[in-house]
């Protein structure tokens, strides 16, 4: 491993166009697969919603718990992408696939542990989430059955990371589309055709998740056999995968804590503000998918460049992706402002909620260029395997954001002030990430970091 020298100037128009093609080739399919993932919950909601309000409320509680649980383990995709991409850049495909298999085995082990913990804790979790007496039985049914699909979803995360590391974001898109289609058809057949109600929705989702995991395994196993890579679990490799993933877990948990704190503060502001905040968070998450697609391209491309020892290329493509992030953030912010009369009525018809929503919505729109920089640099540093710094930076960000958010109700502020605190969160992240990017300390080359 070597550390890079001083950073070169931005390349001329020709290399820029080449980098643009690289970014688009990975980012566009990645965006499609990212958008397909939340469609699982939307499809379940649409189908279960016709069973009755208690069933839909129960699904809402269970889905929130499951989505939060899976999102915590997104590091399986991130860490695997970076590690595999480095080995691809170094020209060692057998080792790249071997590394990917270690990530998949780790995902399977973690999935088994999560199921073993979740099943007995399900009643307590449903109660702690505040489910009503009528919704709780449905939430418990859905949660217990859907827990059986968690190992598959964690394997999907790891396998997605393998393919992204291999510079393939098209296969995850196809698998996501196939999974969504299978989930929808199975839900309709089991909920209505077999008359299983909300249990049928859960079983349909579990079957679709395992089918997705199987599809990924077929692709990875074929690649392993083609390049002579072992498929057997390797204790040392799995342990190394877990160690590399730990800092990204800290980063993810810190970010989730910040978002949960924001929701908690909004709830203290009253029903109107928490309703408007939920709309804003939903919109923020949707916009994040667009920006995260560039970040995913960054994870794949940066890891490959550094694995090949090309620090000049890594820095140049990193700068180009930041430009893409800023431009995308500006466009998304303008879209939010211009289309607000169209989408706000889709969420609420309450004048009080609209009044609370509008000024905070403008804050969200203004912050999108900042978010563009943050998401891209986050992806660049993940691709470089710079997890320990990302963990420390996110802990610092949480330490700054928490008192600012908690001061909102203490100072008599409303939802708009809370979203200025959310903007502060993104600003601190941007500063910490830019400091690291400019230092060049992340430009560590070699097949392993």
Short mmCIF file of C-alpha atoms in Angstrom, two decimals:
data_model
loop_
_atom_site.label_atom_id
_atom_site.label_comp_id
_atom_site.label_asym_id
_atom_site.label_seq_id
_atom_site.Cartn_x
_atom_site.Cartn_y
_atom_site.Cartn_z
CA UNK A 1 0.00 0.00 0.00
CA UNK A 2 1.25 3.48 -0.81
CA UNK A 3 -0.06 6.94 -0.12
CA UNK A 4 -0.60 9.28 -3.03
CA UNK A 5 1.38 12.42 -3.76
CA UNK A 6 -0.14 15.87 -4.30
CA UNK A 7 -3.30 15.92 -6.37
CA UNK A 8 -3.30 16.75 -10.07
CA UNK A 9 -5.35 19.34 -11.88
CA UNK A 10 -8.77 18.51 -13.34
CA UNK A 11 -8.37 16.75 -16.70
CA UNK A 12 -9.33 18.31 -20.00
CA UNK A 13 -12.62 17.88 -21.85
CA UNK A 14 -11.71 14.52 -23.43
CA UNK A 15 -11.06 12.70 -20.13
CA UNK A 16 -14.10 14.49 -18.65
CA UNK A 17 -16.32 12.93 -21.30
CA UNK A 18 -14.76 9.54 -20.58
CA UNK A 19 -15.45 9.96 -16.87
CA UNK A 20 -19.00 11.08 -17.66
CA UNK A 21 -19.59 7.88 -19.62
CA UNK A 22 -18.19 5.81 -16.73
CA UNK A 23 -20.39 7.58 -14.20
CA UNK A 24 -23.56 7.37 -16.28
CA UNK A 25 -23.01 3.72 -17.17
CA UNK A 26 -23.05 2.82 -13.47
CA UNK A 27 -25.27 5.54 -11.99
CA UNK A 28 -28.33 5.20 -14.24
CA UNK A 29 -28.94 1.46 -13.61
CA UNK A 30 -28.07 2.02 -9.92
CA UNK A 31 -30.78 4.67 -9.70
CA UNK A 32 -33.30 2.23 -11.18
CA UNK A 33 -32.48 -0.47 -8.64
CA UNK A 34 -32.57 2.03 -5.76
CA UNK A 35 -36.02 3.26 -6.75
CA UNK A 36 -37.26 -0.33 -7.17
CA UNK A 37 -36.45 -1.24 -3.56
CA UNK A 38 -39.08 0.96 -1.82
CA UNK A 39 -41.65 -0.26 -4.33
CA UNK A 40 -41.80 -3.50 -2.30
CA UNK A 41 -43.39 -1.66 0.62
CA UNK A 42 -45.59 0.43 -1.67
CA UNK A 43 -46.94 -2.69 -3.40
CA UNK A 44 -47.60 -4.39 -0.07
CA UNK A 45 -49.35 -1.26 1.20
CA UNK A 46 -51.58 -1.00 -1.87
CA UNK A 47 -52.63 -4.66 -1.63
CA UNK A 48 -53.01 -4.87 2.16
CA UNK A 49 -54.80 -1.51 2.26
CA UNK A 50 -57.88 -3.14 0.74
CA UNK A 51 -58.07 -5.61 3.64
CA UNK A 52 -58.86 -2.86 6.13
CA UNK A 53 -57.38 -0.05 8.20
CA UNK A 54 -56.10 -2.27 11.08
CA UNK A 55 -54.22 -4.47 8.59
CA UNK A 56 -52.68 -1.45 6.88
CA UNK A 57 -51.71 0.08 10.22
CA UNK A 58 -50.14 -3.21 11.27
CA UNK A 59 -48.19 -3.35 8.01
CA UNK A 60 -47.00 0.21 8.58
CA UNK A 61 -45.53 -0.67 11.98
CA UNK A 62 -43.91 -3.92 10.81
CA UNK A 63 -42.55 -2.39 7.60
CA UNK A 64 -40.98 0.50 9.55
CA UNK A 65 -39.22 -1.96 11.86
CA UNK A 66 -38.02 -4.15 8.97
CA UNK A 67 -36.88 -1.22 6.83
CA UNK A 68 -34.91 0.25 9.72
CA UNK A 69 -33.33 -3.13 10.44
CA UNK A 70 -32.26 -3.72 6.84
CA UNK A 71 -30.95 -0.16 6.41
CA UNK A 72 -28.57 -0.68 9.32
CA UNK A 73 -26.88 -3.46 7.37
CA UNK A 74 -26.37 -1.44 4.18
CA UNK A 75 -22.67 -1.53 5.06
CA UNK A 76 -22.66 -5.06 3.63
CA UNK A 77 -23.13 -3.57 0.16
CA UNK A 78 -20.79 -0.63 0.69
CA UNK A 79 -17.84 -2.50 2.19
CA UNK A 80 -18.10 -5.31 -0.34
CA UNK A 81 -18.25 -2.88 -3.27
CA UNK A 82 -15.05 -1.12 -2.22
CA UNK A 83 -13.12 -4.32 -1.47
CA UNK A 84 -14.14 -6.08 -4.68
CA UNK A 85 -13.53 -3.00 -6.86
CA UNK A 86 -9.96 -2.67 -5.55
CA UNK A 87 -9.16 -6.22 -6.56
CA UNK A 88 -10.77 -5.69 -9.95
CA UNK A 89 -8.56 -2.66 -10.46
CA UNK A 90 -5.53 -4.74 -9.47
CA UNK A 91 -6.49 -7.30 -12.14
CA UNK A 92 -7.17 -10.11 -9.66
CA UNK A 93 -10.70 -11.27 -10.49
CA UNK A 94 -10.49 -14.60 -8.58
CA UNK A 95 -9.54 -12.70 -5.42
CA UNK A 96 -12.28 -10.13 -6.08
CA UNK A 97 -14.96 -12.82 -6.28
CA UNK A 98 -13.48 -14.63 -3.28
CA UNK A 99 -13.76 -11.38 -1.32
CA UNK A 100 -17.36 -11.06 -2.48
CA UNK A 101 -18.17 -14.59 -1.29
CA UNK A 102 -16.77 -13.73 2.15
CA UNK A 103 -19.19 -10.78 2.24
CA UNK A 104 -22.12 -13.01 1.28
CA UNK A 105 -21.22 -15.59 3.96
CA UNK A 106 -21.01 -12.76 6.53
CA UNK A 107 -24.46 -11.55 5.40
CA UNK A 108 -25.91 -15.03 5.86
CA UNK A 109 -24.46 -15.33 9.37
CA UNK A 110 -25.71 -11.89 10.38
CA UNK A 111 -29.12 -12.65 8.89
CA UNK A 112 -29.42 -15.82 10.96
CA UNK A 113 -28.50 -13.90 14.12
CA UNK A 114 -31.06 -11.19 13.35
CA UNK A 115 -33.84 -13.74 12.85
CA UNK A 116 -32.91 -15.55 16.07
CA UNK A 117 -33.09 -12.23 17.93
CA UNK A 118 -36.14 -10.77 16.19
CA UNK A 119 -38.60 -13.65 16.52
CA UNK A 120 -38.72 -13.70 20.34
CA UNK A 121 -38.50 -9.88 20.54
CA UNK A 122 -41.28 -9.25 17.99
CA UNK A 123 -44.14 -8.68 20.51
CA UNK A 124 -42.03 -6.21 22.52
CA UNK A 125 -40.95 -4.32 19.39
CA UNK A 126 -44.52 -3.99 18.10
CA UNK A 127 -45.65 -2.72 21.52
CA UNK A 128 -42.69 -0.32 21.80
CA UNK A 129 -43.54 1.11 18.39
CA UNK A 130 -46.95 2.13 19.72
CA UNK A 131 -49.19 -0.13 17.62
CA UNK A 132 -52.86 0.03 18.61
CA UNK A 133 -54.72 -2.97 20.00
CA UNK A 134 -56.39 -3.60 16.64
CA UNK A 135 -53.21 -3.17 14.57
CA UNK A 136 -50.79 -5.04 16.85
CA UNK A 137 -51.87 -8.61 15.92
CA UNK A 138 -51.48 -7.84 12.21
CA UNK A 139 -48.10 -6.16 12.78
CA UNK A 140 -46.92 -9.18 14.78
CA UNK A 141 -48.05 -11.63 12.08
CA UNK A 142 -46.34 -9.68 9.31
CA UNK A 143 -43.16 -9.11 11.32
CA UNK A 144 -42.69 -12.74 12.35
CA UNK A 145 -43.19 -14.10 8.85
CA UNK A 146 -41.19 -11.38 7.11
CA UNK A 147 -38.27 -11.93 9.50
CA UNK A 148 -37.64 -15.17 7.61
CA UNK A 149 -36.71 -13.11 4.56
CA UNK A 150 -34.09 -10.99 6.34
CA UNK A 151 -31.16 -13.36 5.67
CA UNK A 152 -32.08 -13.21 1.99
CA UNK A 153 -32.19 -9.40 2.03
CA UNK A 154 -28.78 -9.18 3.71
CA UNK A 155 -27.38 -11.59 1.13
CA UNK A 156 -28.91 -9.40 -1.58
CA UNK A 157 -27.11 -6.39 -0.10
CA UNK A 158 -23.76 -8.19 -0.09
CA UNK A 159 -24.25 -9.69 -3.56
CA UNK A 160 -25.26 -6.28 -4.91
CA UNK A 161 -21.96 -4.99 -3.53
CA UNK A 162 -20.10 -7.78 -5.32
CA UNK A 163 -21.61 -6.88 -8.69
CA UNK A 164 -21.14 -3.15 -8.15
CA UNK A 165 -17.49 -3.86 -7.36
CA UNK A 166 -17.29 -5.80 -10.61
CA UNK A 167 -18.60 -2.61 -12.32
CA UNK A 168 -22.01 -4.20 -12.99
CA UNK A 169 -25.05 -2.19 -11.89
CA UNK A 170 -27.33 -3.55 -14.63
CA UNK A 171 -27.79 -7.00 -13.08
CA UNK A 172 -28.98 -5.50 -9.74
CA UNK A 173 -31.48 -3.43 -11.72
CA UNK A 174 -32.84 -6.51 -13.49
CA UNK A 175 -33.02 -8.47 -10.24
CA UNK A 176 -34.79 -5.58 -8.49
CA UNK A 177 -37.38 -5.32 -11.27
CA UNK A 178 -37.90 -9.08 -11.23
CA UNK A 179 -38.19 -9.10 -7.45
CA UNK A 180 -40.75 -6.29 -7.46
CA UNK A 181 -42.83 -8.04 -10.12
CA UNK A 182 -42.71 -11.39 -8.30
CA UNK A 183 -43.56 -9.71 -4.99
CA UNK A 184 -46.62 -8.01 -6.47
CA UNK A 185 -47.95 -11.14 -8.19
CA UNK A 186 -47.32 -13.36 -5.16
CA UNK A 187 -49.00 -10.86 -2.86
CA UNK A 188 -52.12 -10.71 -5.00
CA UNK A 189 -52.25 -14.50 -5.30
CA UNK A 190 -51.69 -15.23 -1.61
CA UNK A 191 -53.65 -12.34 -0.08
CA UNK A 192 -56.74 -12.64 -2.27
CA UNK A 193 -56.45 -15.88 -4.24
CA UNK A 194 -55.45 -18.05 -1.26
CA UNK A 195 -57.30 -15.85 1.25
CA UNK A 196 -54.31 -15.60 3.61
CA UNK A 197 -54.77 -11.91 4.34
CA UNK A 198 -51.80 -10.00 5.70
CA UNK A 199 -49.93 -13.28 6.28
CA UNK A 200 -50.13 -13.89 2.53
CA UNK A 201 -48.54 -10.50 1.88
CA UNK A 202 -45.68 -11.37 4.22
CA UNK A 203 -45.14 -14.81 2.64
CA UNK A 204 -45.21 -13.30 -0.85
CA UNK A 205 -42.50 -10.82 0.12
CA UNK A 206 -40.37 -13.54 1.76
CA UNK A 207 -40.57 -15.74 -1.33
CA UNK A 208 -39.66 -12.82 -3.61
CA UNK A 209 -36.69 -11.93 -1.38
CA UNK A 210 -35.30 -15.47 -1.43
CA UNK A 211 -35.81 -15.61 -5.20
CA UNK A 212 -33.73 -12.43 -5.52
CA UNK A 213 -31.01 -13.90 -3.32
CA UNK A 214 -31.02 -17.08 -5.44
CA UNK A 215 -30.72 -15.04 -8.66
CA UNK A 216 -27.71 -13.18 -7.28
CA UNK A 217 -26.09 -16.40 -6.09
CA UNK A 218 -26.43 -17.94 -9.55
CA UNK A 219 -24.59 -14.96 -11.07
CA UNK A 220 -21.85 -14.91 -8.41
CA UNK A 221 -21.36 -18.70 -8.44
CA UNK A 222 -21.01 -18.70 -12.22
CA UNK A 223 -18.37 -15.99 -11.95
CA UNK A 224 -16.56 -17.91 -9.22
CA UNK A 225 -16.44 -21.09 -11.30
CA UNK A 226 -15.32 -19.18 -14.38
CA UNK A 227 -12.36 -17.69 -12.53
CA UNK A 228 -11.57 -20.60 -10.24
CA UNK A 229 -12.56 -18.82 -7.00
CA UNK A 230 -13.51 -20.91 -3.98
CA UNK A 231 -17.11 -20.81 -2.76
CA UNK A 232 -16.42 -22.26 0.68
CA UNK A 233 -16.67 -20.06 3.77
CA UNK A 234 -13.29 -18.79 4.89
CA UNK A 235 -13.13 -17.84 8.58
CA UNK A 236 -10.26 -15.39 8.14
CA UNK A 237 -11.91 -13.76 5.13
CA UNK A 238 -15.27 -13.42 6.89
CA UNK A 239 -13.55 -11.94 9.94
CA UNK A 240 -11.68 -9.44 7.73
CA UNK A 241 -14.98 -8.52 6.06
CA UNK A 242 -16.58 -7.89 9.44
CA UNK A 243 -13.66 -5.74 10.59
CA UNK A 244 -13.80 -3.64 7.41
CA UNK A 245 -17.58 -3.26 7.81
CA UNK A 246 -17.55 -2.17 11.47
CA UNK A 247 -16.69 1.52 10.83
CA UNK A 248 -19.41 1.76 8.19
CA UNK A 249 -21.87 0.31 10.70
CA UNK A 250 -20.93 3.09 13.14
CA UNK A 251 -21.41 5.65 10.36
CA UNK A 252 -24.82 4.24 9.43
CA UNK A 253 -26.05 4.01 13.03
CA UNK A 254 -24.97 7.60 13.68
CA UNK A 255 -26.84 8.82 10.62
CA UNK A 256 -29.96 6.84 11.57
CA UNK A 257 -29.75 8.28 15.10
CA UNK A 258 -29.71 11.81 13.66
CA UNK A 259 -32.77 11.15 11.49
CA UNK A 260 -34.64 9.49 14.37
CA UNK A 261 -33.80 12.43 16.62
CA UNK A 262 -35.20 14.84 14.03
CA UNK A 263 -38.46 12.85 13.93
CA UNK A 264 -38.61 12.79 17.72
CA UNK A 265 -38.18 16.57 17.88
CA UNK A 266 -40.85 17.06 15.20
CA UNK A 267 -43.25 14.92 17.26
CA UNK A 268 -42.75 17.26 20.22
CA UNK A 269 -43.76 20.21 18.07
CA UNK A 270 -47.29 18.83 17.64
CA UNK A 271 -49.41 16.74 15.28
CA UNK A 272 -49.37 19.32 12.49
CA UNK A 273 -45.58 19.62 12.46
CA UNK A 274 -44.93 15.87 12.69
CA UNK A 275 -47.35 15.31 9.78
CA UNK A 276 -45.51 17.91 7.68
CA UNK A 277 -42.15 16.51 8.78
CA UNK A 278 -43.15 13.03 7.61
CA UNK A 279 -43.89 14.44 4.16
CA UNK A 280 -40.53 16.22 4.12
CA UNK A 281 -38.61 13.12 5.21
CA UNK A 282 -40.35 11.04 2.53
CA UNK A 283 -39.41 13.62 -0.10
CA UNK A 284 -35.85 13.91 1.25
CA UNK A 285 -35.47 10.12 0.98
CA UNK A 286 -36.76 10.11 -2.60
CA UNK A 287 -34.31 12.85 -3.61
CA UNK A 288 -31.54 10.94 -1.86
CA UNK A 289 -32.05 8.01 -4.25
CA UNK A 290 -31.08 10.22 -7.19
CA UNK A 291 -27.94 11.51 -5.48
CA UNK A 292 -27.05 8.12 -4.06
CA UNK A 293 -26.90 6.68 -7.58
CA UNK A 294 -23.87 8.89 -8.27
CA UNK A 295 -22.38 7.87 -4.92
CA UNK A 296 -22.72 4.19 -5.84
CA UNK A 297 -20.94 4.86 -9.11
CA UNK A 298 -18.26 6.54 -7.02
CA UNK A 299 -17.82 3.50 -4.79
CA UNK A 300 -17.28 1.25 -7.81
CA UNK A 301 -15.07 3.54 -9.91
CA UNK A 302 -12.87 4.91 -7.11
CA UNK A 303 -12.16 1.44 -5.74
CA UNK A 304 -11.16 0.24 -9.20
CA UNK A 305 -8.85 3.19 -9.86
CA UNK A 306 -7.09 2.86 -6.51
CA UNK A 307 -6.74 -0.89 -6.95
CA UNK A 308 -5.00 -0.19 -10.25
CA UNK A 309 -2.70 2.34 -8.56
CA UNK A 310 -4.14 5.24 -10.59
CA UNK A 311 -4.43 8.06 -8.05
CA UNK A 312 -4.61 10.70 -10.78
CA UNK A 313 -7.62 8.99 -12.32
CA UNK A 314 -9.27 8.51 -8.91
CA UNK A 315 -8.92 12.17 -8.00
CA UNK A 316 -10.07 13.37 -11.43
CA UNK A 317 -13.17 11.19 -11.53
CA UNK A 318 -13.90 12.10 -7.91
CA UNK A 319 -13.88 15.81 -8.77
CA UNK A 320 -16.06 15.16 -11.79
CA UNK A 321 -18.59 13.30 -9.65
CA UNK A 322 -18.71 16.21 -7.20
CA UNK A 323 -19.59 18.47 -10.14
CA UNK A 324 -22.33 16.00 -11.07
CA UNK A 325 -23.55 16.02 -7.48
CA UNK A 326 -23.76 19.81 -7.31
CA UNK A 327 -25.55 20.03 -10.67
CA UNK A 328 -27.98 17.27 -9.70
CA UNK A 329 -28.67 18.99 -6.36
CA UNK A 330 -29.43 22.30 -8.09
CA UNK A 331 -31.81 20.60 -10.54
CA UNK A 332 -33.57 18.63 -7.79
CA UNK A 333 -33.92 21.73 -5.62
CA UNK A 334 -35.49 23.68 -8.48
CA UNK A 335 -37.84 20.77 -9.24
CA UNK A 336 -39.02 20.73 -5.63
CA UNK A 337 -39.80 24.45 -5.74
CA UNK A 338 -41.46 24.43 -9.18
CA UNK A 339 -43.56 21.28 -8.68
CA UNK A 340 -44.69 21.89 -5.10
CA UNK A 341 -48.25 22.90 -6.17
CA UNK A 342 -48.54 19.50 -7.89
CA UNK A 343 -47.24 17.10 -5.24
CA UNK A 344 -48.30 18.75 -1.96
CA UNK A 345 -52.03 17.98 -2.57
CA UNK A 346 -51.04 14.31 -3.05
CA UNK A 347 -49.81 14.22 0.55
CA UNK A 348 -52.26 16.44 2.44
CA UNK A 349 -55.34 18.61 2.08
CA UNK A 350 -55.02 20.07 5.58
CA UNK A 351 -54.35 23.84 5.35
CA UNK A 352 -52.47 23.81 8.66
CA UNK A 353 -50.12 21.07 7.49
CA UNK A 354 -49.56 22.91 4.19
CA UNK A 355 -48.75 26.12 6.08
CA UNK A 356 -46.15 24.32 8.21
CA UNK A 357 -44.79 22.44 5.21
CA UNK A 358 -44.15 25.23 2.69
CA UNK A 359 -41.34 27.24 4.39
CA UNK A 360 -39.56 24.06 5.52
CA UNK A 361 -39.89 22.70 1.99
CA UNK A 362 -37.97 25.71 0.66
CA UNK A 363 -35.19 24.98 3.17
CA UNK A 364 -35.05 21.39 1.92
CA UNK A 365 -34.84 22.61 -1.68
CA UNK A 366 -32.04 25.07 -0.93
CA UNK A 367 -30.02 22.34 0.80
CA UNK A 368 -30.02 19.95 -2.18
CA UNK A 369 -26.72 21.17 -3.74
CA UNK A 370 -25.10 20.61 -0.33
CA UNK A 371 -26.64 17.14 -0.22
CA UNK A 372 -25.24 16.49 -3.70
CA UNK A 373 -21.70 17.15 -2.48
CA UNK A 374 -22.22 15.08 0.67
CA UNK A 375 -23.62 12.01 -1.06
CA UNK A 376 -20.93 11.99 -3.72
CA UNK A 377 -17.98 12.49 -1.36
CA UNK A 378 -19.45 9.85 0.94
CA UNK A 379 -19.44 7.42 -1.99
CA UNK A 380 -15.91 8.41 -3.01
CA UNK A 381 -14.50 7.79 0.48
CA UNK A 382 -16.44 4.53 0.86
CA UNK A 383 -14.98 3.41 -2.47
CA UNK A 384 -11.54 4.25 -1.13
CA UNK A 385 -12.16 2.07 1.93
CA UNK A 386 -11.92 5.09 4.23
CA UNK A 387 -14.51 3.75 6.67
CA UNK A 388 -12.73 4.70 9.94
CA UNK A 389 -12.66 8.38 8.95
CA UNK A 390 -16.32 8.27 7.87
CA UNK A 391 -17.28 6.80 11.25
CA UNK A 392 -15.41 9.51 13.16
CA UNK A 393 -16.80 12.27 10.93
CA UNK A 394 -20.38 11.08 11.39
CA UNK A 395 -19.98 10.92 15.17
CA UNK A 396 -18.73 14.53 15.10
CA UNK A 397 -21.69 15.50 12.92
CA UNK A 398 -24.14 13.84 15.32
CA UNK A 399 -22.51 15.65 18.25
CA UNK A 400 -23.09 19.00 16.50
CA UNK A 401 -26.58 18.22 15.23
CA UNK A 402 -28.09 16.75 18.42
CA UNK A 403 -27.94 19.91 20.59
CA UNK A 404 -29.03 22.07 17.65
CA UNK A 405 -32.09 19.89 17.07
CA UNK A 406 -32.96 19.68 20.76
CA UNK A 407 -32.80 23.47 21.06
CA UNK A 408 -35.60 23.87 18.49
CA UNK A 409 -38.52 23.20 20.88
CA UNK A 410 -36.63 24.79 23.79
CA UNK A 411 -36.35 28.05 21.85
CA UNK A 412 -39.95 27.87 20.68
CA UNK A 413 -38.94 27.16 17.10
CA UNK A 414 -41.07 25.29 14.62
CA UNK A 415 -40.61 22.87 11.76
CA UNK A 416 -38.71 25.36 9.60
CA UNK A 417 -36.09 25.82 12.32
CA UNK A 418 -35.79 22.04 12.64
CA UNK A 419 -35.07 21.79 8.92
CA UNK A 420 -32.43 24.49 9.23
CA UNK A 421 -30.90 22.17 11.83
CA UNK A 422 -31.12 19.37 9.24
CA UNK A 423 -29.28 21.67 6.84
CA UNK A 424 -26.63 22.19 9.53
CA UNK A 425 -26.31 18.39 9.67
CA UNK A 426 -25.55 18.31 5.95
CA UNK A 427 -23.20 21.29 6.17
CA UNK A 428 -21.11 19.64 8.87
CA UNK A 429 -20.98 16.45 6.85
CA UNK A 430 -19.92 18.43 3.79
CA UNK A 431 -17.11 20.19 5.67
CA UNK A 432 -15.73 17.00 7.22
CA UNK A 433 -15.86 15.14 3.91
CA UNK A 434 -14.28 17.99 1.94
CA UNK A 435 -11.44 18.28 4.45
CA UNK A 436 -10.68 14.60 3.96
CA UNK A 437 -11.02 14.77 0.17
CA UNK A 438 -8.63 17.71 -0.07
CA UNK A 439 -6.07 16.10 2.26
CA UNK A 440 -5.44 13.23 -0.18
CA UNK A 441 -5.07 10.78 2.71
CA UNK A 442 -7.82 8.63 1.25
CA UNK A 443 -5.78 8.00 -1.92
CA UNK A 444 -4.27 4.73 -0.73
CA UNK A 445 -3.50 2.33 -3.59
CA UNK A 446 -3.28 -1.43 -3.84
CA UNK A 447 -5.54 -4.49 -4.00
CA UNK A 448 -6.18 -4.07 -0.26
CA UNK A 449 -6.16 -0.96 1.88
#
